[in-house]
Amino acid sequence: MKLSLPLLASLKRHPTYMKLIFYFVSANVLVLAVSFALLNWQSSKTLLEEIGDHSESLLANGARNTARLMEWSLEFSFSSSNDSVLKVYALSDRYSDLETYEVWSRLTDIKNANPSIHSVYLINDYTNSIVDSRLGLNDAESFYDQDIIERLRDPNTADHSVLIPRTLSSPLSGQESKEVMTIVRFYEKGSSISAFVLNVDTHDLMTLLQSNSNYANRSITVLNDRDETVYSSIPLNREQVAELRNHENKGASGWKLFQPRKQEEQLMVYASSSIKGIQDWTFIETIPKSAILGKIAVLRNTSLILFLVLFLASLTVIVLISKRVYSPIQELISRVMRQHQAEKEDEGYSANELDYLSNVFTAQRNQIHVLTEQTRHHKILGRERFLRDFLGGIYHSIEEIRSQCQEWGIDLPEDQLSVAIFRIDRFSAFSDTYPEKDRRLLRFAMSNIIQESLQSSRHRLQTVDMGNDHVAVVLSAPLSDEFAKKLQVSQQLIRQYLSIGTTVAWGRMLPGLTDMHEIYMETYELTQERFQFGHGAIIVKAWLADAPGELYHLPVDKERQMAQALSKGNADTVLETIRSAVSRMRELPYFESKMSLINLFMNIRRLMQEHAGQPLSSSWGLTSIENQITQLETMENVAPWIEALTSRTLEDIAAARGLSKNVALVEQAHKFIEMHLTDPNLSATMLADHLGLSVNYFRGLYKMETNQSITDTISEKRLDCICRELIASDAPIEQIIHNFGFSSLNTFYSIFKKVHGMTPAQYRRLNRQ
């Protein structure tokens, strides 16, 4: 009893320590109790439901993916069977060795297109032969796969010629048979068995299903809507297939527990999927119940033992941790009490040490707040804030401005005042490199360098950190070349000491102090002229022309030339036109140059859109272009970006055209046109007859591929030849026209003037000078 009383008194003097012990123990007991309760509450049925739902989701997803693979095989089979070479060979009553070799090569390419394809045949009923992707040419009677030939000849089985599950024997001895899904495409159904046959390896097709889970003794079965076994990971007889069918809901997905005959209880998961509406497949997965709950029972027992061990260990550690946590708190409280002499003879302190410490910290925070408020009224900071507000247009009356200048000790004359701005170049990269805190320090350093380099007895000035990308300087110096050189020296010092490039703009004189904000905004806009002069420029308002420039518009002949170059894919001509336009814009002021650039972009985008046949990238959007011009800051940076964007887009357009399957036909048409330009009968009809196509189909195809009619192409090529002949020879114009297939002079003159804007005689004269 004597030992317990001092211990109890000590604990009463340290309530925080008692609370720590209590909180730790309570939290530990609560966590362990909830864990035990949840573990005991969780039953095998609940676990089976979770596993069943999860297995159903996995099986349904695997079924959909497997169905997509099978649908792809179907589509690939039908698209491959439409090959004209294969179709002609399958329906021919004779063939050459070269034709057979070409057919075998194409079948081999079809088989190699997907590793899941086991083999491909082409059956010719007229010659009673079969070309196999593996063995080449075979007689039908001696072909190793007699099963498919019998199925095709039997009217009862010929109707089910798509997605046939069967076992395919190997043509070579020593190799095992393969389970395959066979797809047959008849070329003359009902007349002959000439057909395209593609066998898909069922095991490869079901790869996604086989990797769904890792349960022991798990089995996968796939049935079609005729109850044929498409795939099974274990051998099944008809009775077992019927038993599975009886327990699954056809056309739906789900799971259930069932007891097969002479087997242990199973968890059966099933899902259905349609293959292109041709067949419905049912996917069934069975997992022994013991394989699921066996692991769960072990986990539950192991967890119970682990929780008991953790509980005992936690109780031991809690006391030690609480003591370690409390000791620094007690030491801190004692130190604070000694420092602030909080205890008084007639006053005690809060029994809760943390409350006492909180009260001390609150009092200190209040004192810091008072000191901070006093610091904010310091003269230097107040002067900086006033100048920033002055330039920002906060003060409007002359009396208020004079009063503030007197209060903060700002000595500036009211006449001969102007504003200079040092604006940081490449600000986007500058912002990415330095956080806001470092940017403020760099602007402060810039202000000091400017102040020190420009300060003199004759010229008074004030520097102001305006935030973001610039520092402003209020000057009392008159506009002169001498002071502009001093600004340039300040600019060089900033680069030397801070490694920061700046553009300097010096605006006009102030009419009065109340106009400070307007002059500041004009000077800031003046820094935008670095777009024309480049980074590191010194821009003085007095040196620039007052009259605004005119917007530059791409001439009609240049636009027509660019359109022709785009249609021909001539990137060099397009880029040369852009360089010429940009060169003209370099002489314009910032606003006119920017608007001219945007107008040029819109023209280029419109022309490219007409020839692309598909939407251009978001880089050609108006907002994107404006943002990019603003970010690049100078024409020197904008010009290469324009060329790079244009070149990349032209490459994309050319690549898109090159991917078209009709390019070969267009190239043939162009070669034929070149060879028959002098033929007056050259027309779309003549070309279509040569290519073996209908006229309407060929016109549509050519228009889609080239964005130009075939008549315009013929006229354009004839015009190019006539123009060269006009310059190279002295032959009469009418004779040259007739030599190149134009039967109507009126039509030719109309077309020539529309394209070149002049008569043939004027064209000859102009180009010979």
GROMACS .gro file of N, CA, C and O in nm, residues 440-497:
model
  232
  440ARG      N    1   1.103   3.619  -5.705
  440ARG     CA    2   1.099   3.747  -5.633
  440ARG      C    3   1.240   3.794  -5.597
  440ARG      O    4   1.273   3.914  -5.610
  441LEU      N    5   1.326   3.701  -5.554
  441LEU     CA    6   1.464   3.738  -5.520
  441LEU      C    7   1.539   3.789  -5.643
  441LEU      O    8   1.616   3.886  -5.635
  442LEU      N    9   1.517   3.725  -5.759
  442LEU     CA   10   1.585   3.768  -5.881
  442LEU      C   11   1.536   3.906  -5.925
  442LEU      O   12   1.615   3.989  -5.971
  443ARG      N   13   1.405   3.931  -5.913
  443ARG     CA   14   1.356   4.065  -5.949
  443ARG      C   15   1.410   4.171  -5.852
  443ARG      O   16   1.438   4.285  -5.892
  444PHE      N   17   1.425   4.133  -5.724
  444PHE     CA   18   1.483   4.226  -5.627
  444PHE      C   19   1.628   4.258  -5.665
  444PHE      O   20   1.672   4.375  -5.658
  445ALA      N   21   1.703   4.154  -5.708
  445ALA     CA   22   1.841   4.176  -5.751
  445ALA      C   23   1.845   4.262  -5.876
  445ALA      O   24   1.932   4.350  -5.891
  446MET      N   25   1.752   4.240  -5.971
  446MET     CA   26   1.745   4.324  -6.091
  446MET      C   27   1.723   4.471  -6.052
  446MET      O   28   1.789   4.561  -6.106
  447SER      N   29   1.630   4.495  -5.958
  447SER     CA   30   1.602   4.633  -5.916
  447SER      C   31   1.726   4.699  -5.859
  447SER      O   32   1.755   4.817  -5.888
  448ASN      N   33   1.803   4.625  -5.776
  448ASN     CA   34   1.924   4.682  -5.717
  448ASN      C   35   2.029   4.714  -5.824
  448ASN      O   36   2.096   4.819  -5.819
  449ILE      N   37   2.046   4.623  -5.922
  449ILE     CA   38   2.145   4.647  -6.028
  449ILE      C   39   2.105   4.770  -6.110
  449ILE      O   40   2.188   4.856  -6.142
  450ILE      N   41   1.976   4.782  -6.143
  450ILE     CA   42   1.929   4.898  -6.221
  450ILE      C   43   1.948   5.026  -6.141
  450ILE      O   44   1.995   5.128  -6.193
  451GLN      N   45   1.911   5.020  -6.011
  451GLN     CA   46   1.924   5.139  -5.925
  451GLN      C   47   2.069   5.186  -5.919
  451GLN      O   48   2.098   5.305  -5.933
  452GLU      N   49   2.161   5.090  -5.898
  452GLU     CA   50   2.301   5.126  -5.882
  452GLU      C   51   2.363   5.176  -6.013
  452GLU      O   52   2.445   5.268  -6.014
  453SER      N   53   2.325   5.117  -6.127
  453SER     CA   54   2.387   5.154  -6.254
  453SER      C   55   2.331   5.283  -6.313
  453SER      O   56   2.400   5.350  -6.390
  454LEU      N   57   2.207   5.321  -6.277
  454LEU     CA   58   2.145   5.441  -6.338
  454LEU      C   59   2.144   5.561  -6.245
  454LEU      O   60   2.121   5.674  -6.291
  455GLN      N   61   2.164   5.540  -6.114
  455GLN     CA   62   2.154   5.649  -6.017
  455GLN      C   63   2.267   5.751  -6.040
  455GLN      O   64   2.382   5.718  -6.059
  456SER      N   65   2.231   5.880  -6.041
  456SER     CA   66   2.330   5.989  -6.053
  456SER      C   67   2.269   6.114  -5.992
  456SER      O   68   2.150   6.120  -5.959
  457SER      N   69   2.351   6.215  -5.977
  457SER     CA   70   2.303   6.340  -5.918
  457SER      C   71   2.206   6.412  -6.011
  457SER      O   72   2.119   6.487  -5.966
  458ARG      N   73   2.221   6.390  -6.140
  458ARG     CA   74   2.136   6.461  -6.236
  458ARG      C   75   2.004   6.388  -6.260
  458ARG      O   76   1.902   6.450  -6.286
  459HIS      N   77   2.006   6.257  -6.254
  459HIS     CA   78   1.888   6.178  -6.288
  459HIS      C   79   1.839   6.102  -6.165
  459HIS      O   80   1.909   6.017  -6.110
  460ARG      N   81   1.717   6.133  -6.121
  460ARG     CA   82   1.657   6.062  -6.010
  460ARG      C   83   1.561   5.957  -6.063
  460ARG      O   84   1.493   5.979  -6.163
  461LEU      N   85   1.553   5.845  -5.991
  461LEU     CA   86   1.467   5.736  -6.039
  461LEU      C   87   1.423   5.650  -5.922
  461LEU      O   88   1.478   5.655  -5.813
  462GLN      N   89   1.318   5.570  -5.947
  462GLN     CA   90   1.267   5.473  -5.851
  462GLN      C   91   1.239   5.342  -5.926
  462GLN      O   92   1.172   5.342  -6.029
  463THR      N   93   1.293   5.230  -5.876
  463THR     CA   94   1.264   5.099  -5.936
  463THR      C   95   1.148   5.034  -5.861
  463THR      O   96   1.135   5.050  -5.739
  464VAL      N   97   1.066   4.960  -5.935
  464VAL     CA   98   0.947   4.898  -5.877
  464VAL      C   99   0.938   4.755  -5.929
  464VAL      O  100   0.937   4.731  -6.050
  465ASP      N  101   0.929   4.659  -5.836
  465ASP     CA  102   0.905   4.519  -5.873
  465ASP      C  103   0.756   4.503  -5.901
  465ASP      O  104   0.674   4.502  -5.809
  466MET      N  105   0.721   4.488  -6.028
  466MET     CA  106   0.580   4.477  -6.067
  466MET      C  107   0.532   4.333  -6.072
  466MET      O  108   0.420   4.305  -6.113
  467GLY      N  109   0.617   4.237  -6.030
  467GLY     CA  110   0.576   4.097  -6.030
  467GLY      C  111   0.588   4.034  -6.168
  467GLY      O  112   0.622   4.100  -6.267
  468ASN      N  113   0.561   3.907  -6.175
  468ASN     CA  114   0.563   3.832  -6.300
  468ASN      C  115   0.697   3.846  -6.372
  468ASN      O  116   0.798   3.799  -6.325
  469ASP      N  117   0.697   3.918  -6.488
  469ASP     CA  118   0.815   3.913  -6.574
  469ASP      C  119   0.885   4.046  -6.593
  469ASP      O  120   0.964   4.060  -6.684
  470HIS      N  121   0.858   4.147  -6.510
  470HIS     CA  122   0.923   4.276  -6.538
  470HIS      C  123   0.941   4.361  -6.413
  470HIS      O  124   0.872   4.345  -6.312
  471VAL      N  125   1.038   4.450  -6.426
  471VAL     CA  126   1.066   4.554  -6.326
  471VAL      C  127   1.051   4.688  -6.396
  471VAL      O  128   1.103   4.708  -6.507
  472ALA      N  129   0.977   4.781  -6.333
  472ALA     CA  130   0.955   4.914  -6.391
  472ALA      C  131   1.049   5.015  -6.325
  472ALA      O  132   1.088   5.000  -6.209
  473VAL      N  133   1.086   5.118  -6.402
  473VAL     CA  134   1.173   5.225  -6.353
  473VAL      C  135   1.106   5.359  -6.386
  473VAL      O  136   1.077   5.386  -6.502
  474VAL      N  137   1.079   5.438  -6.282
  474VAL     CA  138   1.025   5.573  -6.302
  474VAL      C  139   1.144   5.668  -6.309
  474VAL      O  140   1.222   5.680  -6.213
  475LEU      N  141   1.163   5.738  -6.423
  475LEU     CA  142   1.284   5.816  -6.451
  475LEU      C  143   1.252   5.965  -6.457
  475LEU      O  144   1.141   6.006  -6.496
  476SER      N  145   1.351   6.043  -6.420
  476SER     CA  146   1.342   6.188  -6.440
  476SER      C  147   1.435   6.234  -6.551
  476SER      O  148   1.460   6.354  -6.566
  477ALA      N  149   1.490   6.141  -6.629
  477ALA     CA  150   1.586   6.175  -6.734
  477ALA      C  151   1.512   6.209  -6.863
  477ALA      O  152   1.413   6.145  -6.898
  478PRO      N  153   1.558   6.309  -6.939
  478PRO     CA  154   1.498   6.339  -7.069
  478PRO      C  155   1.536   6.231  -7.171
  478PRO      O  156   1.638   6.163  -7.157
  479LEU      N  157   1.452   6.214  -7.273
  479LEU     CA  158   1.478   6.115  -7.378
  479LEU      C  159   1.604   6.154  -7.453
  479LEU      O  160   1.613   6.263  -7.511
  480SER      N  161   1.705   6.062  -7.454
  480SER     CA  162   1.831   6.091  -7.522
  480SER      C  163   1.901   5.960  -7.552
  480SER      O  164   1.879   5.858  -7.487
  481ASP      N  165   1.989   5.964  -7.653
  481ASP     CA  166   2.069   5.846  -7.687
  481ASP      C  167   2.164   5.811  -7.575
  481ASP      O  168   2.194   5.692  -7.551
  482GLU      N  169   2.212   5.913  -7.503
  482GLU     CA  170   2.308   5.888  -7.395
  482GLU      C  171   2.246   5.802  -7.285
  482GLU      O  172   2.305   5.706  -7.238
  483PHE      N  173   2.122   5.838  -7.245
  483PHE     CA  174   2.059   5.762  -7.137
  483PHE      C  175   2.014   5.625  -7.187
  483PHE      O  176   2.009   5.528  -7.110
  484ALA      N  177   1.979   5.613  -7.315
  484ALA     CA  178   1.944   5.483  -7.372
  484ALA      C  179   2.063   5.387  -7.362
  484ALA      O  180   2.047   5.267  -7.336
  485LYS      N  181   2.185   5.440  -7.380
  485LYS     CA  182   2.305   5.358  -7.366
  485LYS      C  183   2.323   5.313  -7.221
  485LYS      O  184   2.369   5.201  -7.194
  486LYS      N  185   2.284   5.399  -7.124
  486LYS     CA  186   2.293   5.359  -6.984
  486LYS      C  187   2.195   5.245  -6.954
  486LYS      O  188   2.225   5.153  -6.877
  487LEU      N  189   2.077   5.254  -7.015
  487LEU     CA  190   1.981   5.144  -6.999
  487LEU      C  191   2.040   5.014  -7.054
  487LEU      O  192   2.019   4.907  -6.996
  488GLN      N  193   2.111   5.026  -7.164
  488GLN     CA  194   2.173   4.907  -7.224
  488GLN      C  195   2.281   4.851  -7.133
  488GLN      O  196   2.297   4.728  -7.121
  489VAL      N  197   2.356   4.939  -7.064
  489VAL     CA  198   2.457   4.893  -6.969
  489VAL      C  199   2.391   4.817  -6.855
  489VAL      O  200   2.439   4.710  -6.811
  490SER      N  201   2.278   4.870  -6.802
  490SER     CA  202   2.205   4.799  -6.696
  490SER      C  203   2.160   4.662  -6.744
  490SER      O  204   2.167   4.562  -6.670
  491GLN      N  205   2.114   4.657  -6.867
  491GLN     CA  206   2.069   4.530  -6.926
  491GLN      C  207   2.185   4.430  -6.931
  491GLN      O  208   2.169   4.312  -6.898
  492GLN      N  209   2.304   4.477  -6.970
  492GLN     CA  210   2.421   4.390  -6.979
  492GLN      C  211   2.466   4.342  -6.840
  492GLN      O  212   2.508   4.227  -6.823
  493LEU      N  213   2.456   4.429  -6.740
  493LEU     CA  214   2.494   4.391  -6.604
  493LEU      C  215   2.400   4.283  -6.548
  493LEU      O  216   2.443   4.191  -6.478
  494ILE      N  217   2.272   4.296  -6.580
  494ILE     CA  218   2.176   4.194  -6.535
  494ILE      C  219   2.210   4.059  -6.596
  494ILE      O  220   2.207   3.955  -6.529
  495ARG      N  221   2.244   4.058  -6.724
  495ARG     CA  222   2.283   3.933  -6.788
  495ARG      C  223   2.413   3.878  -6.728
  495ARG      O  224   2.428   3.757  -6.709
  496GLN      N  225   2.507   3.969  -6.698
  496GLN     CA  226   2.637   3.926  -6.647
  496GLN      C  227   2.627   3.864  -6.507
  496GLN      O  228   2.684   3.759  -6.480
  497TYR      N  229   2.551   3.931  -6.418
  497TYR     CA  230   2.547   3.886  -6.279
  497TYR      C  231   2.435   3.786  -6.249
  497TYR      O  232   2.450   3.704  -6.158
   0.00000   0.00000   0.00000
